[in-house]
C-alpha positions as a printed NumPy array, in Angstrom:
array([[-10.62 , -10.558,   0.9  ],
       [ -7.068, -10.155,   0.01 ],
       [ -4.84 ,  -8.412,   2.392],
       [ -3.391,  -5.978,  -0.966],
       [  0.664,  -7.894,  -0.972],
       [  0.578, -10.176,  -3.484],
       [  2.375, -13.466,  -2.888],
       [  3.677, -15.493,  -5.818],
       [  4.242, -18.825,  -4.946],
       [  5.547, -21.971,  -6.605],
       [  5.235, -24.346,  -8.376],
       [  3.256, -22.145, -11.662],
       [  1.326, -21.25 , -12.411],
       [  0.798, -18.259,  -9.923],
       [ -1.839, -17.975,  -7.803],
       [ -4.207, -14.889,  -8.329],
       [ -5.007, -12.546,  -5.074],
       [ -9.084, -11.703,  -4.866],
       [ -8.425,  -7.973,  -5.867],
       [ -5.997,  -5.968,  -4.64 ],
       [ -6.232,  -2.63 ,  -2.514],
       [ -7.566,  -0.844,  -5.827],
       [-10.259,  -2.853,  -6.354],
       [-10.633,  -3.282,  -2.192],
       [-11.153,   0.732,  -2.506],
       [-13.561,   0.916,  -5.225],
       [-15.842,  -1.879,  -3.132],
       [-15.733,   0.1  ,  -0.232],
       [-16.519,   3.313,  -2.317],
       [-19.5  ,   1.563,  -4.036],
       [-20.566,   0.354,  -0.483],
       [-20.627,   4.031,   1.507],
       [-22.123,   5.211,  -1.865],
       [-25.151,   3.045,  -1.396],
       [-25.252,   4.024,   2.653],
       [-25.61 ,   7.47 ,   1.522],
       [-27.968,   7.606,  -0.904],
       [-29.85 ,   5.047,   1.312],
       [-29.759,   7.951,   3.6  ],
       [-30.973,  10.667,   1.577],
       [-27.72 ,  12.457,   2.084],
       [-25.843,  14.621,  -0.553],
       [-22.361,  14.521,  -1.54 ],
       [-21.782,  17.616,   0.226],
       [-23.733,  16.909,   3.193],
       [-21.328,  13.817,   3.754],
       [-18.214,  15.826,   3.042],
       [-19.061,  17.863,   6.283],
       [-19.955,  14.887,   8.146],
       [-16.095,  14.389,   8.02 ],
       [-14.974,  17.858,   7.893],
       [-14.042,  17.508,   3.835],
       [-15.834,  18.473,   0.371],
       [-17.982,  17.151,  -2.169],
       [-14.663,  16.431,  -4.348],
       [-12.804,  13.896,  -1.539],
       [-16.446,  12.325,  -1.156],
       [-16.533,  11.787,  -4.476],
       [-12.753,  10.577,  -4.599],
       [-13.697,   8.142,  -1.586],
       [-16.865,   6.913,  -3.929],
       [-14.69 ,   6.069,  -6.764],
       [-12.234,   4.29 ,  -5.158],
       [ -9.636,   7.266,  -6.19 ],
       [ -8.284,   7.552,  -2.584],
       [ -7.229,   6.01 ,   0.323],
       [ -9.293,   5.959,   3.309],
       [ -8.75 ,   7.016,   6.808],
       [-10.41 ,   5.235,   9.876],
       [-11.982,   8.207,  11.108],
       [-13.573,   9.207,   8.17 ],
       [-14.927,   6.09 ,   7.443],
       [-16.283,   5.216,  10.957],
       [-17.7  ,   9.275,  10.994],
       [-19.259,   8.292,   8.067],
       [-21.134,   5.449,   9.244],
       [-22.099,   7.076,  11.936],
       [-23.64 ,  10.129,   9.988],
       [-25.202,   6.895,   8.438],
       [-26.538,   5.609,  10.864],
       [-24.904,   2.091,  10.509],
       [-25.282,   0.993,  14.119],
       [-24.809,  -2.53 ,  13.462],
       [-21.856,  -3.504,  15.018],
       [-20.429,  -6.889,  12.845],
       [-21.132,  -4.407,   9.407],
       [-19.119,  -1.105,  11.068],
       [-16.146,  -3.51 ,  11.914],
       [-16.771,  -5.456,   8.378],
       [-16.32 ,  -2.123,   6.68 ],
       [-13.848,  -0.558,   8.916],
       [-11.812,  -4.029,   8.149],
       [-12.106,  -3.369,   4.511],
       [-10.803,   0.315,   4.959],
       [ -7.788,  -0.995,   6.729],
       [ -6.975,  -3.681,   4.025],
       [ -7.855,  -0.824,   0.768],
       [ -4.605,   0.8  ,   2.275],
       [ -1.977,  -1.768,   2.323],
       [ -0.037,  -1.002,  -0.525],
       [  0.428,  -3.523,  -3.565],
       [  3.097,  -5.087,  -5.092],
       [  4.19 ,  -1.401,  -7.303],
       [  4.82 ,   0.048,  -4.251],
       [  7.981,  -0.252,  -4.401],
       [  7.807,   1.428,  -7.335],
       [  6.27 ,   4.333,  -6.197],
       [  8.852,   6.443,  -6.856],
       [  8.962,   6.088, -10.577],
       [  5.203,   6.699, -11.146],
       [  2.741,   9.452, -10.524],
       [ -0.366,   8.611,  -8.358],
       [ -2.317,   8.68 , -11.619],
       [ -0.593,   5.753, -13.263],
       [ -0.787,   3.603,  -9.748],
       [ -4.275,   4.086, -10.189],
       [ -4.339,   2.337, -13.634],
       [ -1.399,  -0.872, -12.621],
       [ -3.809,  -1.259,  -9.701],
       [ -7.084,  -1.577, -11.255],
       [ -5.341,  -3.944, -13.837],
       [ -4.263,  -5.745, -11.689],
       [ -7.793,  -6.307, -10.205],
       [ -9.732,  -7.069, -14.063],
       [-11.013,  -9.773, -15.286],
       [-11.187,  -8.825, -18.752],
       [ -8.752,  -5.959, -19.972],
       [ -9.809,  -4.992, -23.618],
       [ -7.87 ,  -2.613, -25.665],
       [ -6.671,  -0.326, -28.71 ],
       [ -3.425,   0.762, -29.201],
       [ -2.339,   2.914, -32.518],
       [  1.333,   3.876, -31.555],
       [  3.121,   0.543, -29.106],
       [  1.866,  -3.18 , -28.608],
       [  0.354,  -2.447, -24.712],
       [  2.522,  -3.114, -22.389],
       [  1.525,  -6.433, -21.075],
       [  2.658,  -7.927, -24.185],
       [  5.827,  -6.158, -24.575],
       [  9.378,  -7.781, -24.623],
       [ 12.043,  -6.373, -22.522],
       [ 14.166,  -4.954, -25.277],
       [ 11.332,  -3.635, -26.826],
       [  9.715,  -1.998, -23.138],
       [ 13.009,  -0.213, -22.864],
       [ 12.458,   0.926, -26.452],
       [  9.429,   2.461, -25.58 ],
       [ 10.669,   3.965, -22.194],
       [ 14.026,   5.825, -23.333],
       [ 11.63 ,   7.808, -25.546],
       [ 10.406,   9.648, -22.662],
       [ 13.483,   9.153, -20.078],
       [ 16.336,   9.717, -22.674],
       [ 18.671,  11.249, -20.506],
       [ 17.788,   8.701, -17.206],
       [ 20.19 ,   6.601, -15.963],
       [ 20.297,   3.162, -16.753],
       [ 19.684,   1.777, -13.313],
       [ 16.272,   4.115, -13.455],
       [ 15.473,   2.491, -16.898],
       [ 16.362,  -0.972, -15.756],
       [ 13.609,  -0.528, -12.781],
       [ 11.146,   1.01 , -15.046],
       [ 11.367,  -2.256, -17.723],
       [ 11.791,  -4.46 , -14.227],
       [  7.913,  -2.809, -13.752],
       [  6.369,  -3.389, -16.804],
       [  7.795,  -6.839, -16.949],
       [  5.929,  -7.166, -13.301],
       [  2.713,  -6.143, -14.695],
       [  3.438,  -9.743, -17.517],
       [  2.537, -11.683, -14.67 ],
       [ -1.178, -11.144, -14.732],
       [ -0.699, -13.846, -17.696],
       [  0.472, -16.673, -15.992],
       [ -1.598, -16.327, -13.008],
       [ -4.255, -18.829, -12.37 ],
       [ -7.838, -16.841, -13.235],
       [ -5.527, -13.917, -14.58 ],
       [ -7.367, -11.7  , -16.491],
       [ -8.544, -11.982, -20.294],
       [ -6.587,  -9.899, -22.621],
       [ -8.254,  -8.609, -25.574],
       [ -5.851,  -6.071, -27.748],
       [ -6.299,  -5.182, -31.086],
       [ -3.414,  -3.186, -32.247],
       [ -2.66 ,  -0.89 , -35.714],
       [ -0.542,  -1.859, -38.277],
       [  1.066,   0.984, -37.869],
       [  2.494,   0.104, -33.859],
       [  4.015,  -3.435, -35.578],
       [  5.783,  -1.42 , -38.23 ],
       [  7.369,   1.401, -36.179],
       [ 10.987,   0.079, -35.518],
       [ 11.389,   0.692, -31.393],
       [ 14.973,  -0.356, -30.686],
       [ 15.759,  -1.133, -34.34 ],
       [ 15.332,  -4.002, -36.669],
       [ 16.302,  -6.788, -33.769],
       [ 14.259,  -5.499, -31.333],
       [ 11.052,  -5.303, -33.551],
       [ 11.601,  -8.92 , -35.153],
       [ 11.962, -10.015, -31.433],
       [  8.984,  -8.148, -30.737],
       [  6.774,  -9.713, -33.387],
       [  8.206, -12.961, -32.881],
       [  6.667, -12.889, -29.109],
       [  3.6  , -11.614, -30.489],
       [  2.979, -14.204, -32.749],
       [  3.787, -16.713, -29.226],
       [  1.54 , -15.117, -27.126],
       [ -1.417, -14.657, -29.563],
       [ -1.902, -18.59 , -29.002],
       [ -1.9  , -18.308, -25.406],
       [ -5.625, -19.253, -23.927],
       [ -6.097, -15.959, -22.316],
       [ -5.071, -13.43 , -25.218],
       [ -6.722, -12.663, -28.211],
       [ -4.967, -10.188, -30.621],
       [ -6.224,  -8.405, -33.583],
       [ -4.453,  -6.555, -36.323],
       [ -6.291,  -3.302, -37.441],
       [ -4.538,  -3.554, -40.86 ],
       [ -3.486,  -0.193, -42.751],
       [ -6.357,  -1.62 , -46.047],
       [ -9.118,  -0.9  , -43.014],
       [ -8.419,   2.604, -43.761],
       [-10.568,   4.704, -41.25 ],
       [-12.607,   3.4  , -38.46 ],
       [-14.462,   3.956, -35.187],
       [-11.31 ,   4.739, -32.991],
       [-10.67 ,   7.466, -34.623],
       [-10.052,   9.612, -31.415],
       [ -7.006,   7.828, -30.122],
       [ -5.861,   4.584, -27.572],
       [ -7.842,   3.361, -24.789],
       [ -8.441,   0.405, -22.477],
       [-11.695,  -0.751, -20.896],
       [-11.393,  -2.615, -17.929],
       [-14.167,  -5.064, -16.28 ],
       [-14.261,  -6.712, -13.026],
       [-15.107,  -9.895, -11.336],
       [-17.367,  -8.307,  -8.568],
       [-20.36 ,  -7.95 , -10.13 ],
       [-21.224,  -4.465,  -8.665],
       [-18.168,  -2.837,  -9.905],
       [-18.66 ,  -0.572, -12.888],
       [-16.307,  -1.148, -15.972],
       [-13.785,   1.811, -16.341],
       [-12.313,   3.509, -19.433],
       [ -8.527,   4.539, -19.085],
       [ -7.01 ,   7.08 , -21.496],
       [ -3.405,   8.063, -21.016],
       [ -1.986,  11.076, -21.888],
       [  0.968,  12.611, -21.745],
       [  1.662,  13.737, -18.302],
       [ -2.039,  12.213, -16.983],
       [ -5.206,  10.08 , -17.076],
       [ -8.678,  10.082, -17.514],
       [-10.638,   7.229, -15.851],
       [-14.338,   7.159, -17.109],
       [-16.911,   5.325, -15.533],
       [-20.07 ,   6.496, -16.21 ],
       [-22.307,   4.231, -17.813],
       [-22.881,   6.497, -20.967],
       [-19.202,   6.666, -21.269],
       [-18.887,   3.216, -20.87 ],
       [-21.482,   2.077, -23.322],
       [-20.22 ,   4.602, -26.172],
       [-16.207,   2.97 , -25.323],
       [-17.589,  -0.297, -25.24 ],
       [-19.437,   0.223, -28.864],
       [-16.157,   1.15 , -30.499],
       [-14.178,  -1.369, -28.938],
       [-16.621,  -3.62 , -30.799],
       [-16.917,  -2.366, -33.843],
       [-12.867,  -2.32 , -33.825],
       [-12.956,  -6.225, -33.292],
       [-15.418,  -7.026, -36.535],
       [-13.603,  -4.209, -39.07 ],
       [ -9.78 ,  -5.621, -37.981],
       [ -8.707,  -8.669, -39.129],
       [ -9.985, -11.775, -37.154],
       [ -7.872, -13.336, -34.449],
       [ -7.796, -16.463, -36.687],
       [ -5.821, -13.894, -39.259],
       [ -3.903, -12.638, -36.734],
       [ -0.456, -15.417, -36.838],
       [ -0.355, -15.215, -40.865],
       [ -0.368, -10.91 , -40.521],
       [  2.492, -10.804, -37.754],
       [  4.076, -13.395, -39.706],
       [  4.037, -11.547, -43.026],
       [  4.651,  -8.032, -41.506],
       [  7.869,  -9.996, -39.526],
       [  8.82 , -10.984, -43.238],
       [  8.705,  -7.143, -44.127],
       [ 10.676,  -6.194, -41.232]])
């Protein structure tokens, strides 16, 4: 298992760390989730086992929170994991889910629910999504991130804004990591004809889109305005999957001052339909230089 710090070293491309403290988290969650239903116990039954509530044993579940040593080895001794190499295996895991990652140093700038989200990116294997209003943010430029980020930090000082670009610049990396994840994003017309930063920063913008699109782990699709309506009617979203095979994909919808983070398999399976149905009724990836190229024209 990684230890959660992520070390970049040369020459490129990076190397990719097995997880991350999020996904570490969600593994251990999934784990004491299967001890206690092996058990027979309930949610709230294991909540008193460490003097807590059905809510932080369902945080602890989901990977939503960090873990403390007590609980954990209070938990599998409520249990009744007696086997000494799996406590200290798990207990092992707890202790390397809390290390923080690389963002930590960021922590500062973001609420807990957006840590969430950089940290379970940061552990996918496949990141799909559907933006309507920006290009996501792993594909952004620089000029065009701090576009994007004075809309909501007008009045911030520049040395704030320079740190929150530095971040989303951070995030990039995924790309040129060895078994970094795959990036599916199909975007609206309508984000690659909104002018962020002005006419520069958009041609720059579009110009790096129409780069990236050929790189092997990217594919991007243009929802084009003659589509007219479609299955994503409801707004944005991301669905994230993961390499360990008994990790559930989870849907992540930002909002304005929050997040939802879906992961039941209903919700999963109706996300995953859309996302779908969004890549046959946009224009195919093969489509995708000649659009950017003709809306870059435009611009």
């Amino acid at each position: 298992m990684a230890s959660g710090s992520i070390a970049y070293e040369p020459p490129e491309p990076l190397r990719r760390p097995d997880g991350g403290p999020t996904v570490l988290r969600m593994m251990l969650g999934a784990q004491l989730r299967r001890l206690r239903e092996a058990r027979g116990a309930s949610p709230e039954e294991a909540g008193e086992a460490i003097r807590g509530t059905r809510s932080k044993i369902s945080r602890l579940e989901l990977g939503r929170s960090s873990f403390k040593q007590r609980d954990v080895a209070d938990l599998l001794a409520f249990y009744q994991v007696t086997d000494e190499r799996e406590r200290e295996a798990l207990l092992a895991l707890a202790r390397q889910a809390n290390a923080p990652g690389w963002w930590h140093q960021y922590a500062d700038l973001m609420p807990a629910w957006l840590e969430t989200y950089i940290g379970l990116e940061e552990a996918a294997s496949v990141i799909r999504t559907y933006e309507m209003q920006f290009v996501h943010g792993l594909l952004q430029t620089s000029d065009y991130a701090r576009a994007v980020v004075r809309l909501r930090h007008e009045e911030t000082p520049e040395s704030e804004v320079n740190r929150r670009v530095d971040l989303r610049l951070h995030r990039q990396r995924l790309l040129t990591m060895a078994e970094g994840p795959q990036v599916w994003s199909v975007v609206d017309e309508s984000a690659l004809r909104r002018p962020y930063g002005g006419r520069d920063v958009m041609r720059a913008q579009l110009k790096h889109l129409i780069e990236i699109a050929a790189h092997p782990s990217v594919t991007l699709q243009v929802m084009p305005f003659s589509a007219g309506g479609h299955a994503a009617a409801g707004g944005p979203f991301t669905i994230l999957r993961f390499p360990q095979p008994d990790l559930p994909d989870v849907i992540y919808l930002e909002q304005l001052t929050s997040a939802l983070y879906l992961d039941k398999p209903t919700d999963v399976d109706d996300y995953t339909d859309t996302m779908n149905q969004l890549c046959v009724d946009a224009a195919q990836p093969d489509k995708t230089e000649a659009m950017l190229k003709k809306i870059l024209d435009e611009t």
